[in-house]
Tab-separated table of C-alpha atoms in Angstrom:
chain	number	residue	atom	x	y	z
S	158	MET	CA	41.270	124.064	-131.746
S	159	THR	CA	42.757	124.660	-128.354
S	160	ASN	CA	44.133	121.412	-126.770
S	161	CYS	CA	45.393	122.668	-122.781
S	162	LEU	CA	45.307	121.170	-119.459
S	163	LEU	CA	45.501	124.044	-116.592
S	164	ALA	CA	46.535	122.509	-113.301
S	165	SER	CA	45.995	123.800	-109.897
S	166	THR	CA	49.539	122.496	-109.071
S	167	SER	CA	52.423	120.459	-110.252
S	168	THR	CA	52.434	117.876	-107.041
S	169	VAL	CA	49.484	116.759	-105.071
S	170	PHE	CA	50.055	116.064	-101.074
S	171	GLY	CA	52.079	113.228	-100.928
S	172	GLY	CA	52.365	112.484	-104.716
S	173	SER	CA	55.516	112.548	-106.957
S	174	TYR	CA	56.024	115.390	-109.633
S	175	LEU	CA	53.035	115.462	-111.974
S	176	ASP	CA	52.136	111.593	-111.063
S	177	TYR	CA	48.368	112.195	-110.864
S	178	LEU	CA	48.042	113.766	-114.143
S	179	PHE	CA	50.197	111.106	-116.019
S	180	ASP	CA	46.631	109.627	-117.672
S	181	SER	CA	45.509	112.737	-119.083
S	182	LEU	CA	49.312	114.110	-120.009
S	183	ARG	CA	49.217	110.717	-122.294
S	184	GLU	CA	45.861	111.489	-123.741
S	185	LEU	CA	47.123	115.603	-124.248
S	186	TYR	CA	50.354	114.574	-125.819
S	187	LYS	CA	49.469	111.808	-127.552
S	188	GLU	CA	50.852	113.354	-130.909
S	189	THR	CA	53.683	114.454	-129.370
S	190	ASP	CA	57.071	113.104	-128.645
S	191	GLU	CA	59.336	116.159	-128.004
S	192	ILE	CA	57.788	119.095	-125.015
S	193	LEU	CA	58.972	122.373	-125.247
S	194	PHE	CA	59.619	123.147	-121.624
S	195	ILE	CA	59.606	127.433	-120.655
S	196	PRO	CA	60.958	126.929	-116.923
S	197	TYR	CA	60.702	130.853	-116.294
S	198	ALA	CA	59.167	130.801	-113.532
S	199	ARG	CA	62.228	129.106	-111.655
S	200	PRO	CA	60.560	128.046	-108.390
S	201	THR	CA	62.689	128.286	-105.615
S	202	GLY	CA	65.429	130.343	-107.520
S	203	ILE	CA	66.389	127.439	-108.919
S	204	SER	CA	68.028	127.696	-112.882
S	205	HIS	CA	66.675	126.878	-115.869
S	206	ASP	CA	69.121	123.387	-116.522
S	207	THR	CA	67.655	122.208	-112.976
S	208	TYR	CA	64.160	122.842	-113.880
S	209	THR	CA	64.424	121.421	-117.314
S	210	ASP	CA	65.997	118.510	-115.627
S	211	ILE	CA	62.836	117.972	-113.157
S	212	ALA	CA	60.393	118.228	-115.876
S	213	GLN	CA	62.057	115.048	-117.819
S	214	GLU	CA	62.661	113.290	-114.858
S	215	GLY	CA	58.489	113.786	-114.884
S	216	PHE	CA	58.007	112.939	-118.152
S	217	ARG	CA	60.311	110.424	-118.408
S	218	ASN	CA	57.512	108.191	-116.730
S	219	ILE	CA	55.822	108.556	-119.925
S	220	GLY	CA	57.832	108.133	-122.623
S	221	LYS	CA	58.098	112.156	-123.533
S	222	LYS	CA	61.385	114.076	-124.434
S	223	ILE	CA	61.547	117.724	-122.923
S	224	VAL	CA	63.626	120.448	-124.364
S	225	GLY	CA	63.796	123.681	-121.885
S	226	ILE	CA	63.356	126.559	-124.305
S	227	HIS	CA	66.327	128.696	-122.666
S	228	THR	CA	68.845	126.468	-124.839
S	229	PHE	CA	67.294	127.592	-128.363
S	230	ARG	CA	69.031	130.561	-129.834
S	231	ASP	CA	66.103	131.776	-130.830
S	232	PRO	CA	63.015	130.989	-128.562
S	233	ILE	CA	60.248	132.541	-130.812
S	234	GLU	CA	61.543	129.875	-133.371
S	235	ALA	CA	61.495	127.648	-130.485
S	236	ILE	CA	57.630	128.555	-129.964
S	237	LYS	CA	56.529	128.416	-133.880
S	238	ASN	CA	58.107	125.071	-134.117
S	239	SER	CA	57.042	123.190	-131.075
S	240	GLU	CA	54.640	119.773	-130.786
S	241	GLY	CA	53.728	120.542	-127.517
S	242	ILE	CA	54.520	123.151	-124.669
S	243	PHE	CA	54.847	122.811	-120.794
S	244	THR	CA	55.061	125.634	-118.517
S	245	GLY	CA	55.875	125.053	-114.894
S	246	GLY	CA	55.153	126.601	-111.783
S	247	GLY	CA	56.828	129.134	-109.828
S	248	ASN	CA	56.997	132.855	-109.729
S	249	SER	CA	54.238	134.133	-111.922
S	250	PHE	CA	55.725	137.844	-112.075
S	251	VAL	CA	59.249	136.349	-113.320
S	252	LEU	CA	57.368	133.661	-115.738
S	253	ILE	CA	55.407	136.719	-117.392
S	254	ASN	CA	58.818	139.208	-116.584
S	255	ALA	CA	60.617	136.475	-118.896
S	256	LEU	CA	57.929	136.165	-121.887
S	257	TYR	CA	57.644	139.706	-122.504
S	258	GLN	CA	61.249	140.160	-122.295
S	259	PHE	CA	62.005	137.656	-125.202
S	260	GLY	CA	58.408	138.480	-126.790
S	261	LEU	CA	57.027	135.372	-126.578
S	262	ILE	CA	53.417	136.354	-125.849
S	263	PRO	CA	52.249	136.584	-129.496
S	264	LYS	CA	53.497	133.224	-130.501
S	265	MET	CA	52.664	131.337	-127.654
S	266	LYS	CA	49.296	132.456	-128.324
S	267	GLU	CA	49.394	132.050	-131.849
S	268	VAL	CA	50.250	127.907	-131.638
S	269	ILE	CA	48.007	127.660	-128.558
S	270	THR	CA	45.241	128.685	-129.864
S	271	ASN	CA	46.162	126.681	-133.248
S	272	GLY	CA	45.938	123.148	-131.387
S	273	VAL	CA	49.871	123.034	-130.200
S	274	PRO	CA	49.373	121.152	-126.805
S	275	TYR	CA	49.904	123.071	-123.830
S	276	LEU	CA	50.145	122.057	-120.086
S	277	GLY	CA	50.452	124.387	-117.713
S	278	THR	CA	50.714	124.033	-113.836
S	279	SER	CA	50.520	126.917	-111.568
S	280	ALA	CA	52.089	130.050	-112.337
S	281	GLY	CA	52.203	127.843	-115.727
S	282	SER	CA	48.046	127.965	-115.605
S	283	ASN	CA	47.846	131.754	-114.361
S	284	ILE	CA	49.609	132.898	-117.803
S	285	ALA	CA	46.328	131.110	-119.627
S	286	GLY	CA	44.032	133.237	-118.024
S	287	LEU	CA	43.705	137.266	-119.442
S	288	ASN	CA	46.203	138.653	-116.816
S	289	ILE	CA	48.244	137.592	-113.808
S	290	LYS	CA	46.100	139.870	-111.383
S	291	THR	CA	45.239	137.289	-109.446
S	292	THR	CA	48.454	135.243	-108.986
S	293	ASN	CA	49.453	133.857	-105.112
S	294	ASP	CA	53.141	134.636	-105.799
S	295	MET	CA	55.330	138.088	-104.645
S	296	PRO	CA	56.090	140.929	-106.635
S	297	ILE	CA	59.664	140.367	-106.666
S	298	VAL	CA	60.068	141.369	-109.903
S	299	TYR	CA	58.191	144.381	-111.862
S	300	PRO	CA	57.270	142.987	-115.229
S	301	PRO	CA	56.057	145.318	-118.501
S	302	LYS	CA	52.516	144.416	-117.910
S	303	PHE	CA	50.517	142.104	-116.033
S	304	GLU	CA	48.180	140.736	-119.536
S	305	ALA	CA	49.127	137.352	-120.191
S	306	LEU	CA	47.873	134.554	-122.876
S	307	GLY	CA	43.951	134.646	-122.699
S	308	ILE	CA	43.341	131.571	-123.791
S	309	ILE	CA	40.634	131.423	-121.193
S	310	PRO	CA	38.544	133.883	-120.579
S	311	PHE	CA	38.587	134.041	-117.032
S	312	ASN	CA	41.448	134.146	-114.955
S	313	ILE	CA	42.314	131.389	-112.345
S	314	ASN	CA	43.180	131.901	-108.885
S	315	PRO	CA	45.832	128.296	-108.864
S	316	HIS	CA	46.342	126.435	-105.394
S	317	TYR	CA	42.935	127.744	-104.097
S	318	LEU	CA	42.924	127.657	-100.516
S	319	ASP	CA	39.458	128.041	-98.542
S	320	PRO	CA	39.427	130.126	-95.099
S	321	ASN	CA	40.509	128.302	-92.441
S	322	PRO	CA	38.058	129.042	-89.497
S	323	SER	CA	40.473	128.298	-86.723
S	324	SER	CA	43.153	130.256	-88.085
S	325	LYS	CA	44.259	133.201	-85.365
S	326	HIS	CA	46.271	135.089	-88.935
S	327	LYS	CA	44.524	138.557	-89.164
S	328	GLY	CA	46.225	138.426	-93.078
S	329	GLU	CA	43.128	138.435	-95.781
S	330	THR	CA	42.042	135.522	-96.785
S	331	ARG	CA	42.093	134.033	-100.276
S	332	GLU	CA	38.297	135.263	-100.660
S	333	THR	CA	39.495	138.282	-99.308
S	334	ARG	CA	42.122	138.949	-101.875
S	335	ILE	CA	39.515	138.003	-104.877
S	336	LYS	CA	36.716	139.830	-103.492
S	337	GLU	CA	39.369	142.960	-103.819
S	338	PHE	CA	40.140	141.930	-107.351
S	339	HIS	CA	36.267	142.734	-107.940
S	340	GLU	CA	36.514	145.881	-106.565
S	341	PHE	CA	38.423	147.109	-109.445
S	342	ASN	CA	38.279	144.077	-112.321
S	343	THR	CA	35.299	142.752	-113.773
S	344	THR	CA	37.320	139.273	-115.332
S	345	PRO	CA	35.498	135.975	-113.291
S	346	VAL	CA	37.942	134.293	-111.051
S	347	ILE	CA	38.374	130.323	-110.850
S	348	GLY	CA	39.623	129.299	-107.516
S	349	LEU	CA	41.239	126.015	-108.226
S	350	ARG	CA	42.061	123.533	-105.575
S	351	GLU	CA	44.891	121.222	-105.065
S	352	GLY	CA	44.185	118.448	-107.130
S	353	SER	CA	41.703	119.880	-109.799
S	354	TRP	CA	42.858	121.435	-113.739
S	355	ILE	CA	41.016	122.918	-116.523
S	356	ARG	CA	40.472	120.752	-119.755
S	357	ILE	CA	40.266	122.569	-123.346
S	358	GLN	CA	39.616	120.887	-125.967
S	359	ASN	CA	37.370	120.793	-129.217
S	360	ASN	CA	36.289	124.305	-127.846
S	361	GLU	CA	34.641	122.635	-124.500
S	362	ILE	CA	36.308	124.178	-121.229
S	363	THR	CA	35.534	121.258	-118.210
S	364	LEU	CA	36.807	121.264	-114.713
S	365	LYS	CA	38.566	118.304	-113.812
S	366	GLY	CA	40.160	116.348	-110.899
S	367	GLY	CA	39.318	113.624	-108.478
S	368	ASN	CA	35.959	114.135	-106.619
S	369	LEU	CA	36.906	118.628	-106.268
S	370	SER	CA	34.733	121.305	-107.348
S	371	ALA	CA	35.834	124.698	-107.912
S	372	ARG	CA	35.232	127.925	-106.255
S	373	ILE	CA	33.706	130.456	-108.831
S	374	PHE	CA	33.775	134.172	-108.287
S	375	GLU	CA	32.048	136.750	-110.182
S	376	LYS	CA	31.841	140.470	-110.111
S	377	ASP	CA	28.925	141.565	-107.825
S	378	GLY	CA	28.156	138.083	-106.922
S	379	LYS	CA	28.179	135.804	-104.199
S	380	PRO	CA	31.270	133.099	-104.851
S	381	TYR	CA	29.914	129.506	-105.585
S	382	GLU	CA	30.982	126.128	-105.685
S	383	LEU	CA	31.209	124.141	-109.361
S	384	PRO	CA	31.008	120.517	-109.009
S	385	VAL	CA	33.745	118.533	-111.053
S	386	GLU	CA	32.836	117.817	-114.611
S	387	SER	CA	31.313	121.331	-115.141
S	388	SER	CA	31.662	122.992	-118.323
S	389	LEU	CA	33.319	126.253	-117.849
S	390	ASN	CA	31.737	127.363	-121.368
S	391	PHE	CA	29.125	129.983	-119.798
S	392	PHE	CA	31.898	132.431	-119.339
D	141	MET	CA	64.460	163.210	-87.360
D	142	THR	CA	62.475	160.174	-88.445
D	143	ASN	CA	59.775	159.014	-86.016
D	144	CYS	CA	57.678	156.196	-87.264
D	145	LEU	CA	55.448	153.308	-86.191
D	146	LEU	CA	55.209	150.467	-88.691
D	147	ALA	CA	53.381	147.728	-87.182
D	148	SER	CA	52.308	144.260	-89.100
D	149	THR	CA	48.908	144.499	-88.231
D	150	SER	CA	46.067	147.065	-87.238
D	151	THR	CA	44.448	144.420	-85.256
D	152	VAL	CA	46.164	141.061	-83.015
D	153	PHE	CA	43.940	137.967	-82.716
D	154	GLY	CA	41.074	138.142	-79.989
D	155	GLY	CA	41.806	142.548	-79.829
D	156	SER	CA	39.954	145.480	-81.435
D	157	TYR	CA	41.419	147.506	-84.143
D	158	LEU	CA	45.036	149.219	-83.258
D	159	ASP	CA	44.079	148.522	-79.334
D	160	TYR	CA	47.297	146.994	-78.409
D	161	LEU	CA	49.123	149.831	-79.916
D	162	PHE	CA	47.268	152.695	-77.791
D	163	ASP	CA	50.622	153.335	-75.659
D	164	SER	CA	52.608	153.737	-78.301
D	165	LEU	CA	50.363	155.738	-80.273
D	166	ARG	CA	49.902	157.667	-77.143
D	167	GLU	CA	53.584	159.067	-77.321
D	168	LEU	CA	54.444	158.706	-81.344
D	169	TYR	CA	51.647	161.269	-81.493
D	170	LYS	CA	51.820	163.124	-77.890
D	171	GLU	CA	51.908	166.504	-80.161
D	172	THR	CA	49.755	165.688	-82.593
D	173	ASP	CA	45.717	166.539	-82.218
D	174	GLU	CA	44.537	165.844	-85.856
D	175	ILE	CA	45.530	162.803	-87.579
D	176	LEU	CA	45.812	163.281	-91.561
D	177	PHE	CA	44.594	159.396	-92.883
D	178	ILE	CA	45.422	157.413	-96.155
D	179	PRO	CA	42.590	155.359	-97.001
D	180	TYR	CA	43.634	154.114	-100.638
D	181	ALA	CA	44.485	151.096	-99.507
D	182	ARG	CA	40.448	150.365	-99.101
D	183	PRO	CA	40.838	146.824	-97.379
D	184	THR	CA	37.920	144.078	-98.514
D	185	GLY	CA	37.026	147.472	-101.034
D	186	ILE	CA	35.709	149.328	-98.657
D	187	SER	CA	35.284	153.143	-99.617
D	188	HIS	CA	37.799	155.788	-98.158
D	189	ASP	CA	34.869	157.438	-96.099
D	190	THR	CA	34.103	154.149	-94.368
D	191	TYR	CA	37.748	152.962	-93.925
D	192	THR	CA	38.597	156.679	-92.558
D	193	ASP	CA	35.667	156.677	-89.944
D	194	ILE	CA	36.957	152.983	-88.971
D	195	ALA	CA	40.447	154.831	-88.486
D	196	GLN	CA	38.002	157.682	-86.304
D	197	GLU	CA	36.602	155.260	-84.310
D	198	GLY	CA	40.085	153.614	-83.476
D	199	PHE	CA	41.894	156.801	-82.613
D	200	ARG	CA	38.633	158.332	-80.669
D	201	ASN	CA	40.497	155.588	-77.759
D	202	ILE	CA	43.014	158.022	-77.183
D	203	GLY	CA	41.496	161.227	-77.958
D	204	LYS	CA	42.682	161.863	-81.546
D	205	LYS	CA	40.659	163.642	-84.268
D	206	ILE	CA	41.574	161.981	-87.752
D	207	VAL	CA	40.937	163.594	-91.345
D	208	GLY	CA	40.852	161.688	-94.080
D	209	ILE	CA	43.483	162.727	-97.093
D	210	HIS	CA	40.342	161.946	-99.710
D	211	THR	CA	38.684	164.603	-98.291
D	212	PHE	CA	41.229	167.425	-99.522
D	213	ARG	CA	41.031	169.105	-102.607
D	214	ASP	CA	44.862	169.328	-103.029
D	215	PRO	CA	46.509	166.032	-101.668
D	216	ILE	CA	50.215	166.833	-101.521
D	217	GLU	CA	49.042	170.155	-99.936
D	218	ALA	CA	47.194	167.948	-97.335
D	219	ILE	CA	50.379	166.027	-96.640
D	220	LYS	CA	52.786	169.112	-96.558
D	221	ASN	CA	50.460	170.579	-93.982
D	222	SER	CA	50.145	167.613	-91.747
D	223	GLU	CA	51.567	167.336	-88.157
D	224	GLY	CA	50.634	163.334	-87.937
D	225	ILE	CA	50.272	160.915	-90.846
D	226	PHE	CA	48.939	157.160	-90.826
D	227	THR	CA	48.014	154.625	-93.647
D	228	GLY	CA	45.891	151.777	-93.328
D	229	GLY	CA	46.364	148.346	-94.150
D	230	GLY	CA	44.473	147.039	-97.238
D	231	ASN	CA	46.664	146.306	-100.681
D	232	SER	CA	49.023	146.796	-101.670
D	233	PHE	CA	49.504	147.803	-104.477
D	234	VAL	CA	45.591	149.919	-104.865
D	235	LEU	CA	48.083	152.079	-102.132
D	236	ILE	CA	51.396	152.513	-104.342
D	237	ASN	CA	49.092	153.284	-107.460
D	238	ALA	CA	47.347	155.908	-105.619
D	239	LEU	CA	50.093	157.174	-104.222
D	240	TYR	CA	52.144	157.844	-107.415
D	241	GLN	CA	48.590	158.665	-109.072
D	242	PHE	CA	48.278	161.871	-106.921
D	243	GLY	CA	51.750	162.110	-106.933
D	244	LEU	CA	52.316	162.138	-103.000
D	245	ILE	CA	55.720	159.796	-102.417
D	246	PRO	CA	58.538	162.781	-102.743
D	247	LYS	CA	56.080	164.796	-100.572
D	248	MET	CA	55.601	162.008	-97.846
D	249	LYS	CA	59.137	161.030	-97.807
D	250	GLU	CA	60.316	164.852	-97.057
D	251	VAL	CA	57.688	165.404	-94.280
D	252	ILE	CA	58.166	162.064	-92.405
D	253	THR	CA	62.127	162.504	-92.815
D	254	ASN	CA	61.664	166.020	-91.747
D	255	GLY	CA	59.855	164.153	-88.386
D	256	VAL	CA	55.979	164.755	-88.705
D	257	PRO	CA	55.289	161.208	-86.838
D	258	TYR	CA	53.894	158.219	-89.466
D	259	LEU	CA	52.223	155.606	-88.784
D	260	GLY	CA	51.109	152.617	-90.660
D	261	THR	CA	50.009	149.294	-90.737
D	262	SER	CA	50.602	146.337	-92.732
D	263	ALA	CA	49.779	147.484	-96.193
D	264	GLY	CA	51.001	151.471	-94.930
D	265	SER	CA	54.511	149.641	-93.460
D	266	ASN	CA	55.211	147.923	-96.251
D	267	ILE	CA	55.208	150.955	-98.249
D	268	ALA	CA	57.797	153.079	-95.569
D	269	GLY	CA	60.622	149.819	-97.600
D	270	LEU	CA	61.969	150.483	-100.426
D	271	ASN	CA	59.825	148.613	-102.471
D	272	ILE	CA	56.666	146.863	-102.512
D	273	LYS	CA	57.932	143.463	-103.768
D	274	THR	CA	57.415	141.857	-100.520
D	275	THR	CA	53.809	142.390	-99.792
D	276	ASN	CA	51.597	139.361	-99.459
D	277	ASP	CA	48.944	141.580	-101.939
D	278	MET	CA	47.039	139.964	-105.116
D	279	PRO	CA	48.263	142.409	-107.632
D	280	ILE	CA	44.666	143.514	-108.548
D	281	VAL	CA	45.781	147.069	-110.124
D	282	TYR	CA	49.275	147.755	-112.259
D	283	PRO	CA	51.355	150.658	-110.664
D	284	PRO	CA	53.775	152.790	-112.319
D	285	LYS	CA	56.216	151.301	-110.206
D	286	PHE	CA	56.803	149.149	-107.437
D	287	GLU	CA	59.836	151.668	-105.391
D	288	ALA	CA	58.267	152.887	-102.398
D	289	LEU	CA	58.504	155.361	-99.752
D	290	GLY	CA	62.125	154.509	-98.684
D	291	ILE	CA	61.838	155.642	-95.077
D	292	ILE	CA	63.995	152.468	-93.470
D	293	PRO	CA	66.878	150.911	-95.600
D	294	PHE	CA	65.232	147.499	-95.664
D	295	ASN	CA	62.146	146.024	-97.046
D	296	ILE	CA	59.186	144.458	-94.279
D	297	ASN	CA	56.837	141.530	-94.937
D	298	PRO	CA	53.965	142.060	-92.752
D	299	HIS	CA	51.816	139.243	-91.001
D	300	TYR	CA	54.976	137.127	-91.436
D	301	LEU	CA	53.450	133.635	-91.040
D	302	ASP	CA	56.001	131.030	-89.863
D	303	PRO	CA	55.913	127.401	-92.351
D	304	ASN	CA	52.938	125.230	-90.958
D	305	PRO	CA	54.621	121.783	-90.099
D	306	SER	CA	51.336	119.881	-90.628
D	307	SER	CA	49.801	121.827	-94.363
D	308	LYS	CA	49.147	119.187	-96.827
D	309	HIS	CA	49.037	122.904	-98.938
D	310	LYS	CA	51.883	122.875	-101.942
D	311	GLY	CA	51.519	126.858	-102.153
D	312	GLU	CA	54.901	128.219	-101.727
D	313	THR	CA	55.060	129.293	-97.749
D	314	ARG	CA	56.399	132.590	-96.741
D	315	GLU	CA	60.359	131.603	-96.252
D	316	THR	CA	60.289	130.386	-99.679
D	317	ARG	CA	58.884	133.398	-101.193
D	318	ILE	CA	61.428	135.390	-99.542
D	319	LYS	CA	64.148	133.104	-100.681
D	320	GLU	CA	62.718	133.448	-104.189
D	321	PHE	CA	63.038	137.724	-104.099
D	322	HIS	CA	66.706	137.566	-103.068
D	323	GLU	CA	67.671	135.531	-105.935
D	324	PHE	CA	66.606	138.760	-107.595
D	325	ASN	CA	66.988	141.383	-105.345
D	326	THR	CA	69.416	142.568	-102.342
D	327	THR	CA	67.419	143.951	-100.234
D	328	PRO	CA	67.089	142.753	-96.790
D	329	VAL	CA	63.811	141.588	-95.814
D	330	ILE	CA	62.050	141.608	-91.810
D	331	GLY	CA	59.779	139.173	-91.545
D	332	LEU	CA	57.409	140.945	-88.758
D	333	ARG	CA	55.074	138.929	-87.438
D	334	GLU	CA	51.403	139.945	-85.838
D	335	GLY	CA	51.891	141.929	-82.818
D	336	SER	CA	55.270	143.233	-83.761
D	337	TRP	CA	56.236	147.002	-85.114
D	338	ILE	CA	59.027	148.835	-86.134
D	339	ARG	CA	59.866	151.915	-84.033
D	340	ILE	CA	62.381	154.638	-85.818
D	341	GLN	CA	63.312	157.421	-83.478
D	342	ASN	CA	66.198	159.554	-83.150
D	343	ASN	CA	67.718	157.815	-85.668
D	344	GLU	CA	67.539	154.571	-83.909
D	345	ILE	CA	65.336	151.651	-85.578
D	346	THR	CA	63.958	149.349	-82.940
D	347	LEU	CA	62.198	145.982	-83.137
D	348	LYS	CA	59.135	145.910	-80.744
D	349	GLY	CA	55.633	144.205	-79.505
D	350	GLY	CA	55.257	141.823	-76.924
D	351	ASN	CA	58.072	139.298	-76.875
D	352	LEU	CA	57.688	138.309	-80.232
D	353	SER	CA	60.771	138.189	-82.643
D	354	ALA	CA	60.997	138.989	-86.095
D	355	ARG	CA	62.615	136.895	-88.783
D	356	ILE	CA	65.745	138.310	-90.851
D	357	PHE	CA	66.298	137.414	-94.413
D	358	GLU	CA	69.483	138.519	-96.369
D	359	LYS	CA	70.507	137.479	-99.737
D	360	ASP	CA	73.107	134.807	-99.790
D	361	GLY	CA	72.017	134.196	-95.791
D	362	LYS	CA	70.331	131.713	-93.741
D	363	PRO	CA	67.232	133.458	-92.145
D	364	TYR	CA	67.436	134.201	-88.631
D	365	GLU	CA	65.656	135.125	-85.830
D	366	LEU	CA	66.542	138.792	-83.891
D	367	PRO	CA	64.798	139.008	-80.719
D	368	VAL	CA	62.605	142.262	-79.560
D	369	GLU	CA	64.185	145.266	-77.992
D	370	SER	CA	66.768	144.695	-81.048
D	371	SER	CA	68.529	147.560	-83.119
D	372	LEU	CA	68.119	147.035	-86.679
D	373	ASN	CA	70.695	149.949	-87.638
D	374	PHE	CA	72.937	147.354	-88.912
D	375	PHE	CA	71.205	147.291	-92.089
């Protein structure tokens, strides 16, 4: 029943907020007029109100109303009554910390697996995985756990970046970081490039977006490319 | 009494392991023959033994013996009896998790502030700050706390990278990440470029390394550059 779109990024280079996803969002939210927005990830530290205004600006283009979850007295009730949910990007630690603080994880998981359409971008996609251990974000707050919604049976690494062969920088590449993850964890990781997304519908999990492949990392395996439109049901 | 060298990276572009630091390490460890090596950060997931061999290779050039802390039955005793300590880079979460697991934080802090010479590179420098909340690493394990040694009254961001104006990538820049950190924390952050280090000696904290400036981030302030050889005692 799950009906999700998990995007690597909200905005692609040269585009405006969510514009490359408008067609897909019309379909995702075809039976939804009002979308509950979760602004907790606070990109660049902006307020919940400001972030909700940005989301509303984006969704105005496809005629949808956005309501911020922070405007409800009881956020668990807001999740329970929602006809559609969107979690925006920002900092995954701040986001998951807020979800734990308000006790939202079980109810979100329940309504999403029962079919309430869900959009995640960046950190909002990261939390659909088993945990946030493959985020790129800085750990600026200490959340009670790293476990996340587990809507999909793997982890996403959003904004996946290929190593730059001409770089003089000695910090770890993204591939090295995910390799280190697999020294301590068995969860497969999908390196999702900007412009890619994962669509979950009718029990099918499919890689979508332009002609972009995704990079797949499994414990003890060599990373490999999976072409767009491939199924991700094999995990 | 603290006598530390906290380097952004172990290796600069085009160089070999630690080579740009040899002169400074001869001075740091001038009264130390045997250095206790802490290999817990396990870069790319290598074993404690392999990592200790790499450290020994580097230190052979200046005639020092390296002993891995993992070879001691009682690592707290090993810290207590050490005449010099070196914590290598890798993953800061894995590193701090091991330090908590073995209960090493209080004893390390005690001996380092009592004058046992300490070298940190990358993650090993990160843990000298108040906490690991400004690491660049992936949170591949969940440590019991983010608090670190607090040898210095601020945080380091190692491998500091300036924003690339020609980048088409939409992930957060390092500056944006540190700005987000300051939405939730008041600790000043030193963006330490590769080739820079911080020297702490005779109660003086000084920025060192080539002609590189460091980027200073303070809550509610505009980031600015601090030239090499500047004092960092103002925090």
